[in-house]
PDB file of C-alpha atoms in Angstrom:
ATOM      1  CA  MET P 706      96.737 160.171  17.760  1.00  0.00           C
ATOM      2  CA  ILE P 707      94.466 156.390  18.534  1.00  0.00           C
ATOM      3  CA  LYS P 708      95.926 152.993  16.778  1.00  0.00           C
ATOM      4  CA  PRO P 709      93.592 151.275  14.806  1.00  0.00           C
ATOM      5  CA  THR P 710      93.091 148.245  17.303  1.00  0.00           C
ATOM      6  CA  ARG P 711      92.675 150.811  20.055  1.00  0.00           C
ATOM      7  CA  ALA P 712      89.921 152.713  18.358  1.00  0.00           C
ATOM      8  CA  ILE P 713      88.321 148.895  17.317  1.00  0.00           C
ATOM      9  CA  ALA P 714      88.861 148.042  21.340  1.00  0.00           C
ATOM     10  CA  LEU P 715      86.954 151.237  22.656  1.00  0.00           C
ATOM     11  CA  ALA P 716      84.766 150.812  20.006  1.00  0.00           C
ATOM     12  CA  LEU P 717      83.185 147.172  21.511  1.00  0.00           C
ATOM     13  CA  ILE P 718      83.655 149.035  25.430  1.00  0.00           C
ATOM     14  CA  ASP P 719      81.140 152.010  24.757  1.00  0.00           C
ATOM     15  CA  ILE P 720      78.954 150.092  22.833  1.00  0.00           C
ATOM     16  CA  THR P 721      78.486 146.953  25.208  1.00  0.00           C
ATOM     17  CA  SER P 722      78.526 149.818  27.503  1.00  0.00           C
ATOM     18  CA  TRP P 723      74.364 151.026  26.422  1.00  0.00           C
ATOM     19  CA  LEU P 724      73.471 147.154  25.279  1.00  0.00           C
ATOM     20  CA  THR P 725      70.997 145.359  29.003  1.00  0.00           C
ATOM     21  CA  PRO P 726      71.538 141.482  29.854  1.00  0.00           C
ATOM     22  CA  ALA P 727      69.470 140.704  27.557  1.00  0.00           C
ATOM     23  CA  GLN P 728      70.233 142.410  24.371  1.00  0.00           C
ATOM     24  CA  VAL P 729      73.979 140.726  25.553  1.00  0.00           C
ATOM     25  CA  LYS P 730      72.908 137.859  25.347  1.00  0.00           C
ATOM     26  CA  LEU P 731      71.595 138.524  21.395  1.00  0.00           C
ATOM     27  CA  TYR P 732      74.819 139.355  20.437  1.00  0.00           C
ATOM     28  CA  PRO P 733      77.331 137.404  22.220  1.00  0.00           C
ATOM     29  CA  ASN P 734      79.896 137.620  19.625  1.00  0.00           C
ATOM     30  CA  ILE P 735      80.138 141.451  21.315  1.00  0.00           C
ATOM     31  CA  LEU P 736      82.289 140.823  24.237  1.00  0.00           C
ATOM     32  CA  LEU P 737      82.800 143.369  27.335  1.00  0.00           C
ATOM     33  CA  ALA P 738      85.770 144.706  28.705  1.00  0.00           C
ATOM     34  CA  SER P 739      85.488 141.989  31.476  1.00  0.00           C
ATOM     35  CA  ASP P 740      84.542 139.070  29.839  1.00  0.00           C
ATOM     36  CA  PRO P 741      87.191 135.987  29.354  1.00  0.00           C
ATOM     37  CA  PRO P 742      87.588 134.880  26.011  1.00  0.00           C
ATOM     38  CA  ARG P 743      85.280 132.703  24.839  1.00  0.00           C
ATOM     39  CA  PRO P 744      86.293 129.803  23.213  1.00  0.00           C
ATOM     40  CA  PRO P 745      86.975 130.119  19.632  1.00  0.00           C
ATOM     41  CA  VAL P 746      83.006 129.263  17.380  1.00  0.00           C
ATOM     42  CA  THR P 747      84.048 129.507  13.099  1.00  0.00           C
ATOM     43  CA  ASP P 748      80.129 129.793  13.188  1.00  0.00           C
ATOM     44  CA  GLY P 749      77.190 132.741  12.853  1.00  0.00           C
ATOM     45  CA  PRO P 750      75.713 134.128  16.528  1.00  0.00           C
ATOM     46  CA  THR P 751      74.734 130.799  18.762  1.00  0.00           C
ATOM     47  CA  THR P 752      71.815 129.417  18.635  1.00  0.00           C
ATOM     48  CA  ARG P 753      70.578 125.913  20.318  1.00  0.00           C
ATOM     49  CA  LYS P 754      67.654 125.832  17.463  1.00  0.00           C
ATOM     50  CA  PRO P 755      68.097 121.160  16.765  1.00  0.00           C
ATOM     51  CA  ALA P 756      68.523 121.318  13.306  1.00  0.00           C
ATOM     52  CA  GLY P 757      66.565 119.477  10.935  1.00  0.00           C
ATOM     53  CA  THR P 758      63.832 120.228  13.368  1.00  0.00           C
ATOM     54  CA  ARG P 759      60.727 118.876  11.214  1.00  0.00           C
ATOM     55  CA  SER P 760      58.119 118.151  14.172  1.00  0.00           C
ATOM     56  CA  SER P 761      57.136 119.707  17.455  1.00  0.00           C
ATOM     57  CA  CYS P 762      59.595 117.930  19.661  1.00  0.00           C
ATOM     58  CA  THR P 763      60.528 120.661  21.684  1.00  0.00           C
ATOM     59  CA  ALA P 764      56.716 120.926  22.550  1.00  0.00           C
ATOM     60  CA  LEU P 765      57.200 117.313  24.419  1.00  0.00           C
ATOM     61  CA  SER P 766      59.663 118.608  26.679  1.00  0.00           C
ATOM     62  CA  LYS P 767      58.047 118.475  30.186  1.00  0.00           C
ATOM     63  CA  LEU P 768      61.431 120.430  32.122  1.00  0.00           C
ATOM     64  CA  SER P 769      61.022 123.966  32.198  1.00  0.00           C
ATOM     65  CA  ASN P 770      64.001 125.451  30.958  1.00  0.00           C
ATOM     66  CA  ASN P 771      63.283 125.693  27.470  1.00  0.00           C
ATOM     67  CA  VAL P 772      66.530 124.449  26.065  1.00  0.00           C
ATOM     68  CA  PRO P 773      66.039 121.788  23.241  1.00  0.00           C
ATOM     69  CA  PHE P 774      67.819 118.043  22.846  1.00  0.00           C
ATOM     70  CA  THR P 775      71.033 119.423  22.262  1.00  0.00           C
ATOM     71  CA  PRO P 776      74.834 118.709  22.264  1.00  0.00           C
ATOM     72  CA  LEU P 777      76.927 118.992  24.294  1.00  0.00           C
ATOM     73  CA  LEU P 778      79.890 120.994  22.634  1.00  0.00           C
ATOM     74  CA  PRO P 779      80.253 124.624  22.354  1.00  0.00           C
ATOM     75  CA  GLY P 780      78.724 125.691  19.002  1.00  0.00           C
ATOM     76  CA  THR P 781      75.530 126.275  16.935  1.00  0.00           C
ATOM     77  CA  ALA P 782      72.640 123.807  15.231  1.00  0.00           C
ATOM     78  CA  SER P 783      75.086 123.541  11.763  1.00  0.00           C
ATOM     79  CA  ASN P 784      78.047 123.571  14.456  1.00  0.00           C
ATOM     80  CA  PHE P 785      79.747 121.102  16.392  1.00  0.00           C
ATOM     81  CA  SER P 786      82.356 119.955  16.183  1.00  0.00           C
ATOM     82  CA  GLY P 787      85.775 119.324  19.097  1.00  0.00           C
ATOM     83  CA  LYS P 788      88.442 117.160  18.793  1.00  0.00           C
ATOM     84  CA  THR P 789      89.111 113.549  21.238  1.00  0.00           C
ATOM     85  CA  VAL P 790      92.624 111.541  21.774  1.00  0.00           C
ATOM     86  CA  ALA P 791      90.755 109.294  22.712  1.00  0.00           C
ATOM     87  CA  GLU P 792      90.798 105.779  20.601  1.00  0.00           C
ATOM     88  CA  ARG P 793      86.577 106.501  21.437  1.00  0.00           C
ATOM     89  CA  PRO P 794      85.297 108.812  22.631  1.00  0.00           C
ATOM     90  CA  SER P 795      81.912 108.634  24.525  1.00  0.00           C
ATOM     91  CA  PHE P 796      78.992 111.729  23.161  1.00  0.00           C
ATOM     92  CA  TRP P 797      77.043 113.421  25.261  1.00  0.00           C
ATOM     93  CA  PHE P 798      72.955 115.388  24.123  1.00  0.00           C
ATOM     94  CA  TYR P 799      71.039 116.778  26.437  1.00  0.00           C
ATOM     95  CA  ILE P 800      67.788 115.093  25.863  1.00  0.00           C
ATOM     96  CA  PRO P 801      65.220 116.669  27.257  1.00  0.00           C
ATOM     97  CA  TYR P 802      62.130 113.876  26.615  1.00  0.00           C
ATOM     98  CA  GLN P 803      60.312 111.428  28.834  1.00  0.00           C
ATOM     99  CA  SER P 804      60.937 107.697  26.984  1.00  0.00           C
ATOM    100  CA  ASN P 805      57.488 107.628  26.946  1.00  0.00           C
ATOM    101  CA  ASP P 806      57.403 110.341  24.563  1.00  0.00           C
ATOM    102  CA  VAL P 807      60.705 108.927  22.084  1.00  0.00           C
ATOM    103  CA  ALA P 808      59.583 106.074  19.994  1.00  0.00           C
ATOM    104  CA  SER P 809      63.237 105.113  19.041  1.00  0.00           C
ATOM    105  CA  GLY P 810      67.320 107.166  18.552  1.00  0.00           C
ATOM    106  CA  GLU P 811      69.423 106.045  15.867  1.00  0.00           C
ATOM    107  CA  PHE P 812      73.599 107.063  16.238  1.00  0.00           C
ATOM    108  CA  SER P 813      75.967 106.603  12.737  1.00  0.00           C
ATOM    109  CA  LEU P 814      79.467 107.474  12.783  1.00  0.00           C
ATOM    110  CA  GLU P 815      81.069 108.187   9.705  1.00  0.00           C
ATOM    111  CA  ASP P 816      84.706 108.370   8.850  1.00  0.00           C
ATOM    112  CA  LEU P 817      84.998 111.620   6.140  1.00  0.00           C
ATOM    113  CA  THR P 818      88.256 110.637   3.954  1.00  0.00           C
ATOM    114  CA  ASN P 819      86.052 107.253   2.814  1.00  0.00           C
ATOM    115  CA  LYS P 820      83.314 108.251   3.466  1.00  0.00           C
ATOM    116  CA  LYS P 821      82.517 104.650   4.989  1.00  0.00           C
ATOM    117  CA  THR P 822      80.363 104.486   7.454  1.00  0.00           C
ATOM    118  CA  ILE P 823      82.611 103.316  10.518  1.00  0.00           C
ATOM    119  CA  TYR P 824      79.860 102.902  13.836  1.00  0.00           C
ATOM    120  CA  GLN P 825      75.832 103.084  13.651  1.00  0.00           C
ATOM    121  CA  THR P 826      73.342 101.810  16.321  1.00  0.00           C
ATOM    122  CA  SER P 827      69.585 102.519  16.793  1.00  0.00           C
ATOM    123  CA  PHE P 828      68.935 103.301  19.926  1.00  0.00           C
ATOM    124  CA  LYS P 829      66.095 103.806  22.699  1.00  0.00           C
ATOM    125  CA  LEU P 830      66.936 106.559  25.705  1.00  0.00           C
ATOM    126  CA  PRO P 831      67.036 105.850  29.084  1.00  0.00           C
ATOM    127  CA  GLN P 832      63.391 106.626  31.604  1.00  0.00           C
ATOM    128  CA  ILE P 833      64.085 110.085  32.505  1.00  0.00           C
ATOM    129  CA  PRO P 834      65.734 112.754  30.585  1.00  0.00           C
ATOM    130  CA  GLY P 835      68.805 114.718  31.750  1.00  0.00           C
ATOM    131  CA  PHE P 836      72.827 114.111  29.446  1.00  0.00           C
ATOM    132  CA  VAL P 837      72.586 111.406  27.628  1.00  0.00           C
ATOM    133  CA  SER P 838      76.287 109.405  26.667  1.00  0.00           C
ATOM    134  CA  ILE P 839      76.044 107.232  23.523  1.00  0.00           C
ATOM    135  CA  ILE P 840      79.534 105.284  23.865  1.00  0.00           C
ATOM    136  CA  ILE P 841      81.356 103.646  21.680  1.00  0.00           C
ATOM    137  CA  PRO P 842      82.192  99.567  21.323  1.00  0.00           C
ATOM    138  CA  ALA P 843      85.396  98.268  22.921  1.00  0.00           C
ATOM    139  CA  GLU P 844      85.172  96.156  19.570  1.00  0.00           C
ATOM    140  CA  ASN P 845      84.822  99.199  16.971  1.00  0.00           C
ATOM    141  CA  ALA P 846      88.328 100.055  16.287  1.00  0.00           C
ATOM    142  CA  PRO P 847      89.499 102.572  16.950  1.00  0.00           C
ATOM    143  CA  LEU P 848      89.446 106.109  15.196  1.00  0.00           C
ATOM    144  CA  ASN P 849      92.549 107.046  12.705  1.00  0.00           C
ATOM    145  CA  ILE P 850      94.686 110.213  14.010  1.00  0.00           C
ATOM    146  CA  ASN P 851      94.401 113.768  12.769  1.00  0.00           C
ATOM    147  CA  THR P 852      90.901 111.927  10.624  1.00  0.00           C
ATOM    148  CA  GLN P 853      87.664 114.387  10.205  1.00  0.00           C
ATOM    149  CA  TYR P 854      84.913 112.345  11.463  1.00  0.00           C
ATOM    150  CA  ARG P 855      80.986 112.785  10.473  1.00  0.00           C
ATOM    151  CA  TRP P 856      78.638 111.529  13.570  1.00  0.00           C
ATOM    152  CA  THR P 857      75.238 112.763  13.318  1.00  0.00           C
ATOM    153  CA  VAL P 858      72.210 111.956  16.018  1.00  0.00           C
ATOM    154  CA  THR P 859      68.509 111.299  15.527  1.00  0.00           C
ATOM    155  CA  ILE P 860      64.993 110.426  17.563  1.00  0.00           C
ATOM    156  CA  TYR P 861      62.193 109.869  16.246  1.00  0.00           C
ATOM    157  CA  CYS P 862      59.815 111.265  18.712  1.00  0.00           C
ATOM    158  CA  ASN P 863      56.239 108.677  19.088  1.00  0.00           C
ATOM    159  CA  SER P 864      54.104 109.517  16.287  1.00  0.00           C
ATOM    160  CA  GLN P 865      51.446 109.208  17.947  1.00  0.00           C
ATOM    161  CA  THR P 866      51.687 112.256  19.819  1.00  0.00           C
ATOM    162  CA  GLN P 867      52.743 114.077  16.862  1.00  0.00           C
ATOM    163  CA  GLN P 868      49.705 114.490  13.479  1.00  0.00           C
ATOM    164  CA  SER P 869      51.717 113.529  10.259  1.00  0.00           C
ATOM    165  CA  SER P 870      54.260 110.307  10.552  1.00  0.00           C
ATOM    166  CA  ASP P 871      56.553 112.064   8.155  1.00  0.00           C
ATOM    167  CA  ASP P 872      57.148 115.089  10.460  1.00  0.00           C
ATOM    168  CA  ASN P 873      58.505 113.175  13.782  1.00  0.00           C
ATOM    169  CA  PHE P 874      62.029 113.785  14.725  1.00  0.00           C
ATOM    170  CA  VAL P 875      64.766 115.899  15.689  1.00  0.00           C
ATOM    171  CA  HIS P 876      68.157 115.633  14.138  1.00  0.00           C
ATOM    172  CA  HIS P 877      71.905 116.539  14.941  1.00  0.00           C
ATOM    173  CA  GLU P 878      74.736 116.818  13.307  1.00  0.00           C
ATOM    174  CA  GLY P 879      78.900 117.335  13.835  1.00  0.00           C
ATOM    175  CA  LEU P 880      82.626 116.362  13.769  1.00  0.00           C
ATOM    176  CA  VAL P 881      84.915 114.919  15.796  1.00  0.00           C
ATOM    177  CA  GLN P 882      89.186 114.735  14.793  1.00  0.00           C
ATOM    178  CA  ARG P 883      91.114 112.604  17.201  1.00  0.00           C
ATOM    179  CA  VAL P 884      94.392 114.326  17.609  1.00  0.00           C
ATOM    180  CA  THR P 885      97.846 113.215  19.564  1.00  0.00           C
ATOM    181  CA  LEU P 886      98.860 115.200  22.428  1.00  0.00           C
ATOM    182  CA  SER P 887     102.018 117.179  22.463  1.00  0.00           C
ATOM    183  CA  SER P 888     104.150 115.857  25.653  1.00  0.00           C
ATOM    184  CA  ASP P 889     103.430 119.075  26.993  1.00  0.00           C
ATOM    185  CA  LEU P 890     100.368 118.941  27.512  1.00  0.00           C
ATOM    186  CA  GLU P 891     100.075 114.543  28.289  1.00  0.00           C
ATOM    187  CA  THR P 892     102.502 115.666  31.429  1.00  0.00           C
ATOM    188  CA  GLN P 893     100.392 117.816  32.646  1.00  0.00           C
ATOM    189  CA  LEU P 894      97.477 115.513  32.525  1.00  0.00           C
ATOM    190  CA  LYS P 895      98.938 113.382  34.880  1.00  0.00           C
ATOM    191  CA  THR P 896      99.133 115.266  37.450  1.00  0.00           C
ATOM    192  CA  ALA P 897      97.001 117.791  37.276  1.00  0.00           C
ATOM    193  CA  THR P 898      93.671 117.028  39.426  1.00  0.00           C
ATOM    194  CA  LEU P 899      90.357 116.493  37.305  1.00  0.00           C
ATOM    195  CA  SER P 900      89.595 120.587  37.679  1.00  0.00           C
ATOM    196  CA  GLN P 901      92.622 120.884  35.720  1.00  0.00           C
ATOM    197  CA  GLN P 902      91.598 118.665  33.159  1.00  0.00           C
ATOM    198  CA  ILE P 903      88.546 120.503  32.319  1.00  0.00           C
ATOM    199  CA  ALA P 904      90.944 123.554  31.845  1.00  0.00           C
ATOM    200  CA  ILE P 905      93.377 121.859  29.082  1.00  0.00           C
ATOM    201  CA  TYR P 906      91.029 120.603  27.810  1.00  0.00           C
ATOM    202  CA  ILE P 907      88.815 123.307  27.248  1.00  0.00           C
ATOM    203  CA  ASP P 908      91.272 125.789  26.085  1.00  0.00           C
ATOM    204  CA  ASN P 909      93.267 123.035  23.453  1.00  0.00           C
ATOM    205  CA  GLY P 910      89.105 122.669  22.348  1.00  0.00           C
ATOM    206  CA  ILE P 911      89.287 118.483  22.672  1.00  0.00           C
ATOM    207  CA  TRP P 912      85.125 118.932  24.177  1.00  0.00           C
ATOM    208  CA  TYR P 913      85.471 114.996  23.722  1.00  0.00           C
ATOM    209  CA  ASP P 914      87.519 114.298  26.223  1.00  0.00           C
ATOM    210  CA  ALA P 915      86.518 117.449  28.746  1.00  0.00           C
ATOM    211  CA  THR P 916      83.284 115.217  29.012  1.00  0.00           C
ATOM    212  CA  THR P 917      83.639 111.894  29.396  1.00  0.00           C
ATOM    213  CA  ASN P 918      83.563 111.576  33.558  1.00  0.00           C
ATOM    214  CA  LEU P 919      80.733 114.319  33.273  1.00  0.00           C
ATOM    215  CA  ALA P 920      78.891 112.391  36.409  1.00  0.00           C
ATOM    216  CA  GLU P 921      81.721 113.016  38.377  1.00  0.00           C
ATOM    217  CA  ILE P 922      81.914 116.296  37.453  1.00  0.00           C
ATOM    218  CA  ARG P 923      78.246 116.946  38.238  1.00  0.00           C
ATOM    219  CA  ARG P 924      78.943 116.232  41.192  1.00  0.00           C
ATOM    220  CA  ARG P 925      81.191 118.685  41.809  1.00  0.00           C
ATOM    221  CA  PRO P 926      79.297 121.727  41.422  1.00  0.00           C
ATOM    222  CA  ASN P 927      82.109 124.353  40.716  1.00  0.00           C
ATOM    223  CA  ASP P 928      83.722 122.174  38.133  1.00  0.00           C
ATOM    224  CA  TRP P 929      79.902 121.093  36.215  1.00  0.00           C
ATOM    225  CA  VAL P 930      78.880 124.910  36.593  1.00  0.00           C
ATOM    226  CA  LYS P 931      82.860 126.135  34.983  1.00  0.00           C
ATOM    227  CA  LEU P 932      82.169 123.138  32.489  1.00  0.00           C
ATOM    228  CA  LEU P 933      78.368 123.699  31.315  1.00  0.00           C
ATOM    229  CA  ARG P 934      79.078 127.848  31.209  1.00  0.00           C
ATOM    230  CA  ALA P 935      82.413 127.015  28.451  1.00  0.00           C
ATOM    231  CA  MET P 936      79.310 125.709  26.515  1.00  0.00           C
ATOM    232  CA  GLY P 937      77.494 128.856  26.434  1.00  0.00           C
ATOM    233  CA  LEU P 938      75.139 125.805  28.436  1.00  0.00           C
ATOM    234  CA  GLU P 939      74.520 127.717  31.621  1.00  0.00           C
ATOM    235  CA  GLU P 940      70.791 126.885  31.621  1.00  0.00           C
ATOM    236  CA  LEU P 941      71.455 123.223  32.109  1.00  0.00           C
ATOM    237  CA  GLU P 942      72.805 123.933  35.556  1.00  0.00           C
ATOM    238  CA  ARG P 943      70.215 122.011  37.548  1.00  0.00           C
ATOM    239  CA  GLU P 944      69.545 118.601  34.937  1.00  0.00           C
ATOM    240  CA  GLN P 945      70.658 115.298  35.580  1.00  0.00           C
ATOM    241  CA  ILE P 946      72.811 112.582  34.599  1.00  0.00           C
ATOM    242  CA  ALA P 947      70.276 110.501  32.384  1.00  0.00           C
ATOM    243  CA  GLY P 948      72.849 107.839  31.774  1.00  0.00           C
ATOM    244  CA  SER P 949      73.970 105.861  28.343  1.00  0.00           C
ATOM    245  CA  VAL P 950      70.735 105.300  25.461  1.00  0.00           C
ATOM    246  CA  LEU P 951      70.016 101.357  26.289  1.00  0.00           C
ATOM    247  CA  PRO P 952      69.425  98.656  23.041  1.00  0.00           C
ATOM    248  CA  PRO P 953      66.727  98.864  21.172  1.00  0.00           C
TER     249      PRO P 953
END
């Protein structure tokens, strides 16, 4: 008699045997027998459509990969979250828009326990499209340990490119929680290479720290591909680091 768990596993293998590569992409929760475990995502099927989109801002992209504005995190439009061990983490986003097509942007970070905004800023984008970072400044209070924070980022398209000034923004939001490392993980990270550090962060869901040294990772093809693949963003392999956001 076949045990239930074994029967389920065989059924999954049978299902995936007749799926084409394109169909497999439509059913991201079905894993092939040879696939490595994927990072846990507590939402529905993966989609990178910007949450809160009210415009054709995505049509402003001058790039050819068809990936819209998206956080550099695994997840879906309604579920971007991860942990950090940093007092003031960096937030990375892929933003495909030319700077002259974007009027401005806004970023805020809210303490969900106290319902208080602890950081808020307006910004302009770098000249070129690509990976853009938003960094919490040193003078800002550090994140509290084991506290959840909600970040929001909104980009306002140049109203001259839109038919209606009321329909000219794209928006994302997500969660970040600062945690402490176990003594074992702390010891491992102290002696780990950059490649090993990336693997440790990914395995433990510490996504915000996995991208801290993004410019260095971008120069290391194997590490770069490994990071993007873990987030389901392989399409962005050829995209560049644009840099930090600029003062308005």
